[in-house]
C-alpha positions as semicolon CSV with decimal commas, in nm:
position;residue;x (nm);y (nm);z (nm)
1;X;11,821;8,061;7,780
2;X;11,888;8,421;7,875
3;X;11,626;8,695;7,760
4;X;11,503;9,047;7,860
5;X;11,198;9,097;7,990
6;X;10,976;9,401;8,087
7;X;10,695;9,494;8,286
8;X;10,526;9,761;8,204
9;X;10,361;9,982;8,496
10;X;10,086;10,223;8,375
11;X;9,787;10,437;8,546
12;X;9,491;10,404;8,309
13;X;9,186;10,569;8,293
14;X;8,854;10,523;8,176
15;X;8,876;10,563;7,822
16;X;9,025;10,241;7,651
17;X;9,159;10,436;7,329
18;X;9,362;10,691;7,518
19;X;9,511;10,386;7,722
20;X;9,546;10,227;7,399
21;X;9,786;10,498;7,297
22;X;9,965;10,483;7,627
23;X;10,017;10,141;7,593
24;X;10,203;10,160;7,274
25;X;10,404;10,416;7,379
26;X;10,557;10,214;7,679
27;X;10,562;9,878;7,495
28;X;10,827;10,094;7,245
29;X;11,011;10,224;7,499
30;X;11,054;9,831;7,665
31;X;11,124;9,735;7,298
32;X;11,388;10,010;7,214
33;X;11,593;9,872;7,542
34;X;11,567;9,545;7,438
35;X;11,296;9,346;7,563
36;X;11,143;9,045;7,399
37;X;10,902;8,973;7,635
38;X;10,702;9,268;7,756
39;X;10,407;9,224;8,016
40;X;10,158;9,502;8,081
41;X;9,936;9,517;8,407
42;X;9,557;9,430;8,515
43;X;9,273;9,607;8,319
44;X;9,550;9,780;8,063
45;X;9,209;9,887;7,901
46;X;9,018;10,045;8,142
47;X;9,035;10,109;8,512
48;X;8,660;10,202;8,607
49;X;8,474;10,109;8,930
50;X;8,168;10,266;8,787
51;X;7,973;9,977;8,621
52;X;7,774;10,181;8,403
53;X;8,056;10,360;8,298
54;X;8,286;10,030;8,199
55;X;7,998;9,905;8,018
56;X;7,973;10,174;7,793
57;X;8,298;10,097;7,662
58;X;8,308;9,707;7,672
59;X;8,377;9,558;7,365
60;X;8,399;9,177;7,231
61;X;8,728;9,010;7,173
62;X;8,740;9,081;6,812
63;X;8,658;9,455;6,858
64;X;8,835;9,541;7,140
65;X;9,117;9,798;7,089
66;X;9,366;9,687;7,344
67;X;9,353;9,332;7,169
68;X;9,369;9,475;6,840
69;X;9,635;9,705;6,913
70;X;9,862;9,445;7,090
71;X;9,857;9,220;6,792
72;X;9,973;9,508;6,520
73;X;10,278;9,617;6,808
74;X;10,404;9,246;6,845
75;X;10,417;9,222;6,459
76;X;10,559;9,571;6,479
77;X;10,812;9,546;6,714
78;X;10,901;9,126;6,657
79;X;10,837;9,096;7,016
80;X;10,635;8,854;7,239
81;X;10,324;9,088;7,376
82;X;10,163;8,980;7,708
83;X;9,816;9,198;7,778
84;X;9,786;9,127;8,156
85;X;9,453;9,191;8,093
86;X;9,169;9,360;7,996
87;X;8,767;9,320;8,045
88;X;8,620;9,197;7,774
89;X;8,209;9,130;7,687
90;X;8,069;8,823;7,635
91;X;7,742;8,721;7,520
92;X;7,613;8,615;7,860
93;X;7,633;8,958;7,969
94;X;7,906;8,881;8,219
95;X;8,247;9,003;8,113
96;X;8,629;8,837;8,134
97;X;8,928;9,011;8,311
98;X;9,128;8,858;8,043
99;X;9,459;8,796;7,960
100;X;9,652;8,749;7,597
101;X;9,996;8,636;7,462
102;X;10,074;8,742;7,127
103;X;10,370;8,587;6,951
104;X;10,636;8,800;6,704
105;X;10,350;8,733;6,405
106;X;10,078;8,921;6,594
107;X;9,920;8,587;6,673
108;X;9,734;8,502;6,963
109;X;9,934;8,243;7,132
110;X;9,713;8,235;7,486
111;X;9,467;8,364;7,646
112;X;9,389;8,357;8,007
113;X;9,083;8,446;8,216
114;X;9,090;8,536;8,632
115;X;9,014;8,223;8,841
116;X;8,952;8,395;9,139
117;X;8,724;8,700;9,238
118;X;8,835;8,967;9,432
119;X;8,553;8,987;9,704
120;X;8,661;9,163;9,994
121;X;8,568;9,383;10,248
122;X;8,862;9,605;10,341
123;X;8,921;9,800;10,669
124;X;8,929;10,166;10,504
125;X;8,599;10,106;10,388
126;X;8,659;9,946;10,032
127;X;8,427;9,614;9,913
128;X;8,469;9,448;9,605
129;X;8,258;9,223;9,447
130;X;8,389;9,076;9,100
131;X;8,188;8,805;9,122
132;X;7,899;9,008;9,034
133;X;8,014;9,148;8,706
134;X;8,314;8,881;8,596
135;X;8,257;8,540;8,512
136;X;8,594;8,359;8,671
137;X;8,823;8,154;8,452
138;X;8,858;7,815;8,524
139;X;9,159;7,641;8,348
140;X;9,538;7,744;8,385
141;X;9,760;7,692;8,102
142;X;10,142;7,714;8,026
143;X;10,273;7,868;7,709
144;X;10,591;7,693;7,569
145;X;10,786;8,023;7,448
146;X;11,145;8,014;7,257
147;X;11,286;8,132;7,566
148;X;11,064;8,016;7,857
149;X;10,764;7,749;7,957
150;X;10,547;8,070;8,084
151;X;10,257;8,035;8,323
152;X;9,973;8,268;8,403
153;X;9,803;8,414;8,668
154;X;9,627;8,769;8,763
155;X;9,605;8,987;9,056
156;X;9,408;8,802;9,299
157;X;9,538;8,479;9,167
158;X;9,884;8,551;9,386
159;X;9,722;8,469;9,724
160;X;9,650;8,077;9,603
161;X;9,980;7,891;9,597
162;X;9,805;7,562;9,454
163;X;9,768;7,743;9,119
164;X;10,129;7,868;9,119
165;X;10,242;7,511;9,252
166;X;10,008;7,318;8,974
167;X;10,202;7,506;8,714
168;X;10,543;7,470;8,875
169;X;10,523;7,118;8,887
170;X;10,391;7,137;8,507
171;X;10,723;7,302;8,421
172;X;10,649;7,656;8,442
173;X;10,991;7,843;8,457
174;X;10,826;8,227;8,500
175;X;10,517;8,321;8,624
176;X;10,332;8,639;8,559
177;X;10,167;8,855;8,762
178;X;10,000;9,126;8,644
179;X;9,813;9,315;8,880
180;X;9,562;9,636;8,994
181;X;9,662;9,591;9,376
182;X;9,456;9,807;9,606
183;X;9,710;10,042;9,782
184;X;9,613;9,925;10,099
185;X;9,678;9,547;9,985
186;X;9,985;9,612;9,781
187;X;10,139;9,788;10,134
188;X;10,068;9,521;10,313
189;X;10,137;9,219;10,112
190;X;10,234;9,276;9,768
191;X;10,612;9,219;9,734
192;X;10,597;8,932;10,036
193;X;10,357;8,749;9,790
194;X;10,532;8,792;9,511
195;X;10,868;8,706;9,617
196;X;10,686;8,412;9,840
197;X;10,538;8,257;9,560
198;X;10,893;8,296;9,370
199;X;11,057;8,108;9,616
200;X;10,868;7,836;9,704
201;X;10,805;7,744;9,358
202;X;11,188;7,813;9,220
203;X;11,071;8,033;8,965
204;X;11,076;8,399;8,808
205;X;10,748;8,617;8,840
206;X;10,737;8,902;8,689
207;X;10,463;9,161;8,750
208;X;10,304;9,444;8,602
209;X;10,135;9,677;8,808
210;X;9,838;9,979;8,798
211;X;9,987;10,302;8,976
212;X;9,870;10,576;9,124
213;X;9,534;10,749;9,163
214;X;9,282;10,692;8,829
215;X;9,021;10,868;8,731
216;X;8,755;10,684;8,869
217;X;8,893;10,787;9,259
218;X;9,031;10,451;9,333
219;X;9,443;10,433;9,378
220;X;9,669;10,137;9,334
221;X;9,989;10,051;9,469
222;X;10,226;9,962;9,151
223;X;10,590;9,893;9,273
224;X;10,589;9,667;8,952
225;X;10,869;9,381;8,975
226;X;11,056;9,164;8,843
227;X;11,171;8,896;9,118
228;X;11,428;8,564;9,066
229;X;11,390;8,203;9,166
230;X;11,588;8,293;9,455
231;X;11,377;8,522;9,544
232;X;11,569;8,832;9,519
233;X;11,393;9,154;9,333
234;X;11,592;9,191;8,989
235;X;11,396;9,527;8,902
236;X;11,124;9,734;9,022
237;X;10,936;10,047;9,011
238;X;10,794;10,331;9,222
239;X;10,467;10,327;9,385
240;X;10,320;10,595;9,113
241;X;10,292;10,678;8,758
242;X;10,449;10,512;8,470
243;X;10,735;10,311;8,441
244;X;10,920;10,031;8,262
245;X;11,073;9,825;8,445
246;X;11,312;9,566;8,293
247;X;11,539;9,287;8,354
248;X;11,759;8,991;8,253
249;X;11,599;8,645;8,274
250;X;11,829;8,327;8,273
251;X;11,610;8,033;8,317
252;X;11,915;7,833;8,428
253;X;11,827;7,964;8,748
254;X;11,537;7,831;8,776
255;X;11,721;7,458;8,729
256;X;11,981;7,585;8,990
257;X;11,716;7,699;9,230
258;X;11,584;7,353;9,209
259;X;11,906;7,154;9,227
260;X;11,949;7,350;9,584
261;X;11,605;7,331;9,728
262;X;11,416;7,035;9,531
263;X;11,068;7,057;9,707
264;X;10,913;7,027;9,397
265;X;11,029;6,657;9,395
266;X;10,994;6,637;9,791
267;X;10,677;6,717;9,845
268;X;10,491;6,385;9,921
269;X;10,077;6,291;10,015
270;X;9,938;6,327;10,336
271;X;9,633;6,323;10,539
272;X;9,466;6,567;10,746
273;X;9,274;6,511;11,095
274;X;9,105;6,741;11,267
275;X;9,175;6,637;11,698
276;X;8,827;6,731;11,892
277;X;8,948;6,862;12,217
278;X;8,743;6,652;12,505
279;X;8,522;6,805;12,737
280;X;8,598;6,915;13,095
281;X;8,678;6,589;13,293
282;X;8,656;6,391;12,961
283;X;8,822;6,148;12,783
284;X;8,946;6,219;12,425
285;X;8,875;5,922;12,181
Protein backbone atom coordinates (compact mmCIF):
# COMPACT_ATOMS: atom_id res chain seq x y z
CA UNK A 1 0.00 0.00 0.00
CA UNK A 2 1.21 3.46 -0.96
CA UNK A 3 0.92 6.34 1.73
CA UNK A 4 2.55 9.72 2.62
CA UNK A 5 4.48 10.10 5.33
CA UNK A 6 6.22 13.03 7.22
CA UNK A 7 8.82 13.75 9.54
CA UNK A 8 8.67 16.51 11.26
CA UNK A 9 12.09 18.37 12.23
CA UNK A 10 11.75 20.94 15.08
CA UNK A 11 14.26 22.89 17.60
CA UNK A 12 12.50 22.88 20.98
CA UNK A 13 13.15 24.57 23.95
CA UNK A 14 12.63 24.29 27.44
CA UNK A 15 9.18 25.11 27.92
CA UNK A 16 6.85 22.09 26.90
CA UNK A 17 3.66 24.40 26.16
CA UNK A 18 5.39 26.68 23.71
CA UNK A 19 6.73 23.40 21.95
CA UNK A 20 3.34 22.20 22.30
CA UNK A 21 2.17 24.99 20.06
CA UNK A 22 5.01 24.43 17.66
CA UNK A 23 4.19 21.06 17.33
CA UNK A 24 0.73 21.61 16.13
CA UNK A 25 1.64 24.01 13.87
CA UNK A 26 4.02 21.63 11.85
CA UNK A 27 1.83 18.51 12.28
CA UNK A 28 -0.88 20.92 10.10
CA UNK A 29 1.38 21.89 7.75
CA UNK A 30 2.45 17.79 7.14
CA UNK A 31 -1.37 17.27 7.21
CA UNK A 32 -2.40 20.07 4.69
CA UNK A 33 0.22 18.29 2.08
CA UNK A 34 -1.12 15.17 2.66
CA UNK A 35 0.42 13.08 5.14
CA UNK A 36 -1.22 10.29 7.06
CA UNK A 37 1.48 9.32 8.98
CA UNK A 38 3.39 12.13 10.60
CA UNK A 39 6.47 11.41 12.99
CA UNK A 40 7.91 14.13 15.20
CA UNK A 41 11.55 13.90 16.74
CA UNK A 42 13.25 12.95 20.26
CA UNK A 43 12.12 14.98 23.37
CA UNK A 44 9.27 16.97 21.10
CA UNK A 45 8.51 18.26 24.72
CA UNK A 46 11.42 19.56 26.07
CA UNK A 47 15.05 19.76 25.14
CA UNK A 48 16.83 20.61 28.60
CA UNK A 49 20.24 19.32 29.82
CA UNK A 50 19.65 21.08 33.05
CA UNK A 51 18.08 18.43 35.38
CA UNK A 52 16.60 20.74 37.70
CA UNK A 53 15.22 22.61 35.08
CA UNK A 54 13.41 19.43 33.13
CA UNK A 55 12.09 18.43 36.35
CA UNK A 56 10.26 21.37 36.95
CA UNK A 57 8.25 20.73 34.05
CA UNK A 58 7.87 16.84 34.07
CA UNK A 59 4.57 15.72 34.05
CA UNK A 60 2.79 12.10 34.23
CA UNK A 61 1.38 10.48 31.18
CA UNK A 62 -2.08 11.61 31.75
CA UNK A 63 -1.03 15.28 32.34
CA UNK A 64 1.45 15.78 30.01
CA UNK A 65 0.68 18.36 27.26
CA UNK A 66 2.54 16.93 24.36
CA UNK A 67 0.46 13.61 24.96
CA UNK A 68 -2.61 15.42 25.39
CA UNK A 69 -2.17 17.59 22.57
CA UNK A 70 -1.20 14.77 20.09
CA UNK A 71 -4.35 12.90 20.80
CA UNK A 72 -6.90 16.07 20.10
CA UNK A 73 -4.59 16.77 16.50
CA UNK A 74 -4.90 13.03 15.32
CA UNK A 75 -8.71 13.25 15.97
CA UNK A 76 -8.40 16.68 14.41
CA UNK A 77 -6.65 16.12 11.48
CA UNK A 78 -7.86 12.01 10.87
CA UNK A 79 -4.27 11.29 10.79
CA UNK A 80 -1.98 8.64 12.41
CA UNK A 81 0.25 10.84 15.12
CA UNK A 82 3.67 9.38 16.07
CA UNK A 83 5.30 11.50 19.26
CA UNK A 84 8.96 10.35 18.83
CA UNK A 85 9.09 11.10 22.19
CA UNK A 86 8.90 12.92 25.11
CA UNK A 87 10.13 12.51 28.97
CA UNK A 88 7.66 11.62 30.98
CA UNK A 89 7.55 11.11 35.20
CA UNK A 90 6.98 8.13 36.78
CA UNK A 91 6.40 7.30 40.25
CA UNK A 92 9.84 5.86 40.88
CA UNK A 93 11.25 9.13 40.35
CA UNK A 94 13.05 8.03 37.21
CA UNK A 95 11.47 9.34 34.04
CA UNK A 96 10.72 7.63 30.31
CA UNK A 97 12.05 9.10 26.97
CA UNK A 98 8.87 7.89 25.60
CA UNK A 99 7.32 7.33 22.53
CA UNK A 100 3.35 7.28 21.38
CA UNK A 101 1.22 6.29 18.32
CA UNK A 102 -2.08 7.73 18.18
CA UNK A 103 -4.56 6.36 15.68
CA UNK A 104 -7.24 8.75 13.49
CA UNK A 105 -9.66 8.47 16.90
CA UNK A 106 -7.06 10.14 19.12
CA UNK A 107 -6.36 6.74 20.64
CA UNK A 108 -3.26 5.58 21.91
CA UNK A 109 -2.32 2.78 19.71
CA UNK A 110 1.56 2.30 21.17
CA UNK A 111 3.75 3.42 23.22
CA UNK A 112 7.42 2.93 23.28
CA UNK A 113 10.17 3.59 25.83
CA UNK A 114 14.30 3.99 24.91
CA UNK A 115 16.13 0.64 25.35
CA UNK A 116 19.36 2.00 25.31
CA UNK A 117 21.12 4.94 27.25
CA UNK A 118 23.10 7.34 25.69
CA UNK A 119 26.33 7.25 27.90
CA UNK A 120 29.14 8.63 26.21
CA UNK A 121 32.04 10.53 26.54
CA UNK A 122 32.62 12.58 23.41
CA UNK A 123 35.92 14.13 22.11
CA UNK A 124 34.71 17.95 22.23
CA UNK A 125 34.17 17.54 25.71
CA UNK A 126 30.41 16.37 25.89
CA UNK A 127 29.34 13.23 28.50
CA UNK A 128 26.06 11.95 28.76
CA UNK A 129 24.69 9.93 31.22
CA UNK A 130 20.88 8.87 30.67
CA UNK A 131 21.18 6.17 32.69
CA UNK A 132 21.14 8.32 35.62
CA UNK A 133 17.88 10.09 35.10
CA UNK A 134 15.90 7.55 32.47
CA UNK A 135 14.80 4.27 33.31
CA UNK A 136 15.48 2.24 29.76
CA UNK A 137 12.65 0.44 28.02
CA UNK A 138 12.88 -3.01 27.64
CA UNK A 139 10.37 -4.57 25.11
CA UNK A 140 10.10 -3.62 21.29
CA UNK A 141 6.84 -3.83 19.68
CA UNK A 142 5.36 -3.56 16.08
CA UNK A 143 2.19 -1.67 15.38
CA UNK A 144 -0.01 -3.27 12.59
CA UNK A 145 -1.20 0.13 10.82
CA UNK A 146 -3.79 0.22 7.68
CA UNK A 147 -0.93 1.02 5.64
CA UNK A 148 2.22 -0.46 7.28
CA UNK A 149 3.48 -3.19 10.12
CA UNK A 150 5.52 -0.14 11.88
CA UNK A 151 8.39 -0.74 14.26
CA UNK A 152 10.00 1.51 16.81
CA UNK A 153 13.09 2.66 17.90
CA UNK A 154 14.77 6.09 19.31
CA UNK A 155 17.91 7.91 18.88
CA UNK A 156 20.46 5.80 20.38
CA UNK A 157 18.55 2.74 19.49
CA UNK A 158 20.07 3.15 15.64
CA UNK A 159 23.59 1.96 16.59
CA UNK A 160 22.10 -1.78 17.67
CA UNK A 161 21.17 -3.66 14.51
CA UNK A 162 19.75 -6.74 16.62
CA UNK A 163 16.78 -4.54 17.58
CA UNK A 164 16.20 -3.34 14.00
CA UNK A 165 16.85 -7.05 12.75
CA UNK A 166 14.40 -8.61 15.66
CA UNK A 167 11.69 -6.45 14.20
CA UNK A 168 12.54 -7.03 10.57
CA UNK A 169 12.29 -10.55 10.86
CA UNK A 170 8.88 -9.89 12.90
CA UNK A 171 7.57 -8.18 9.76
CA UNK A 172 8.32 -4.68 10.32
CA UNK A 173 8.00 -2.89 6.87
CA UNK A 174 9.19 0.89 8.27
CA UNK A 175 11.12 1.71 11.02
CA UNK A 176 11.22 4.97 12.86
CA UNK A 177 13.78 6.89 14.00
CA UNK A 178 13.27 9.74 15.77
CA UNK A 179 16.17 11.35 17.08
CA UNK A 180 18.15 14.43 19.20
CA UNK A 181 21.61 13.52 17.48
CA UNK A 182 24.51 15.41 18.96
CA UNK A 183 25.98 17.50 16.05
CA UNK A 184 29.12 15.97 16.41
CA UNK A 185 27.46 12.35 16.14
CA UNK A 186 24.93 13.21 13.50
CA UNK A 187 28.25 14.52 11.24
CA UNK A 188 29.84 11.66 11.68
CA UNK A 189 27.40 8.89 11.50
CA UNK A 190 23.92 9.86 11.20
CA UNK A 191 22.76 9.30 7.59
CA UNK A 192 25.40 6.08 7.24
CA UNK A 193 23.28 4.59 10.14
CA UNK A 194 20.27 5.33 8.96
CA UNK A 195 20.53 4.31 5.49
CA UNK A 196 22.72 1.14 6.93
CA UNK A 197 20.12 -0.04 8.99
CA UNK A 198 17.60 0.53 5.88
CA UNK A 199 19.45 -1.64 3.85
CA UNK A 200 20.37 -4.43 5.62
CA UNK A 201 17.03 -4.92 6.95
CA UNK A 202 14.99 -4.11 3.44
CA UNK A 203 13.01 -1.61 5.02
CA UNK A 204 11.89 2.20 5.16
CA UNK A 205 13.10 4.37 8.23
CA UNK A 206 11.98 7.38 8.54
CA UNK A 207 13.42 9.91 11.02
CA UNK A 208 12.62 12.91 12.77
CA UNK A 209 15.23 14.99 13.94
CA UNK A 210 16.08 18.04 16.76
CA UNK A 211 17.89 21.01 14.84
CA UNK A 212 19.87 23.58 15.59
CA UNK A 213 21.12 25.28 18.76
CA UNK A 214 18.31 25.14 21.91
CA UNK A 215 18.08 27.03 24.59
CA UNK A 216 19.75 25.07 26.99
CA UNK A 217 23.38 25.62 24.83
CA UNK A 218 23.44 22.18 23.45
CA UNK A 219 23.03 21.89 19.33
CA UNK A 220 21.82 18.98 17.30
CA UNK A 221 22.39 17.94 13.93
CA UNK A 222 18.72 17.41 12.27
CA UNK A 223 19.10 16.54 8.49
CA UNK A 224 15.71 14.68 9.20
CA UNK A 225 15.05 11.78 6.51
CA UNK A 226 13.14 9.77 5.02
CA UNK A 227 15.28 6.76 3.44
CA UNK A 228 13.88 3.50 1.14
CA UNK A 229 14.51 -0.19 1.44
CA UNK A 230 17.03 0.33 -1.10
CA UNK A 231 18.59 2.52 0.71
CA UNK A 232 18.31 5.61 -1.23
CA UNK A 233 17.23 9.04 0.76
CA UNK A 234 13.52 9.80 -0.53
CA UNK A 235 13.45 13.26 1.44
CA UNK A 236 15.40 15.20 3.80
CA UNK A 237 16.03 18.34 5.56
CA UNK A 238 18.69 20.92 6.44
CA UNK A 239 20.93 20.73 9.32
CA UNK A 240 18.89 23.73 11.21
CA UNK A 241 15.58 24.97 12.15
CA UNK A 242 12.27 23.66 11.24
CA UNK A 243 11.19 21.66 8.57
CA UNK A 244 8.75 19.08 7.20
CA UNK A 245 10.00 16.80 5.41
CA UNK A 246 7.74 14.38 3.46
CA UNK A 247 7.56 11.52 1.21
CA UNK A 248 5.80 8.68 -0.64
CA UNK A 249 5.92 5.23 1.00
CA UNK A 250 5.09 2.05 -1.15
CA UNK A 251 5.62 -0.89 1.01
CA UNK A 252 5.86 -3.05 -2.12
CA UNK A 253 9.30 -2.12 -1.93
CA UNK A 254 10.00 -3.44 0.90
CA UNK A 255 8.74 -7.11 -0.69
CA UNK A 256 10.91 -6.19 -3.79
CA UNK A 257 13.91 -5.32 -1.71
CA UNK A 258 13.57 -8.71 -0.26
CA UNK A 259 12.87 -10.74 -3.38
CA UNK A 260 16.49 -9.23 -4.57
CA UNK A 261 18.55 -9.55 -1.47
CA UNK A 262 16.67 -12.23 0.87
CA UNK A 263 19.11 -12.19 3.92
CA UNK A 264 16.36 -12.10 6.06
CA UNK A 265 15.69 -15.79 5.05
CA UNK A 266 19.59 -16.45 4.63
CA UNK A 267 20.84 -15.68 7.59
CA UNK A 268 21.57 -19.05 9.38
CA UNK A 269 23.21 -20.06 13.28
CA UNK A 270 26.65 -20.07 14.00
CA UNK A 271 29.23 -20.31 16.59
CA UNK A 272 31.86 -18.12 17.73
CA UNK A 273 35.58 -19.07 18.94
CA UNK A 274 37.85 -16.97 20.18
CA UNK A 275 41.79 -18.53 18.68
CA UNK A 276 44.48 -17.79 21.67
CA UNK A 277 47.55 -16.89 19.80
CA UNK A 278 50.52 -19.30 21.31
CA UNK A 279 53.39 -18.03 22.96
CA UNK A 280 56.85 -17.38 21.47
CA UNK A 281 58.25 -20.86 20.41
CA UNK A 282 54.83 -22.43 21.35
CA UNK A 283 52.49 -24.64 20.16
CA UNK A 284 48.84 -23.53 19.63
CA UNK A 285 46.26 -26.17 20.91
Amino acid sequence: MSFKAAAIQMCSGVDPVKNAADMARLVRDAASQGAIYVQTPEMTGAVQKDRPGLRAVLRDEPNDIIVKTASELAKELGIHLHIGSTAIALDDGKIANRGFLFGPDGKLINRYDKIHMFDVDLDNGESWRESAVYRPGSEARIASLPFAQLGFSICYDVRFPQLFRAQAVAGAEVMTVPAAFTKQTGEAHWEILLRARAIENGMFVIAAAQAGKHEDGRETFGHSMIIDPWGKVLASAGGTGEAVVIAEIDTAAVKSAHDKIPNLKNAREFSLEKIATPAAGGVAA
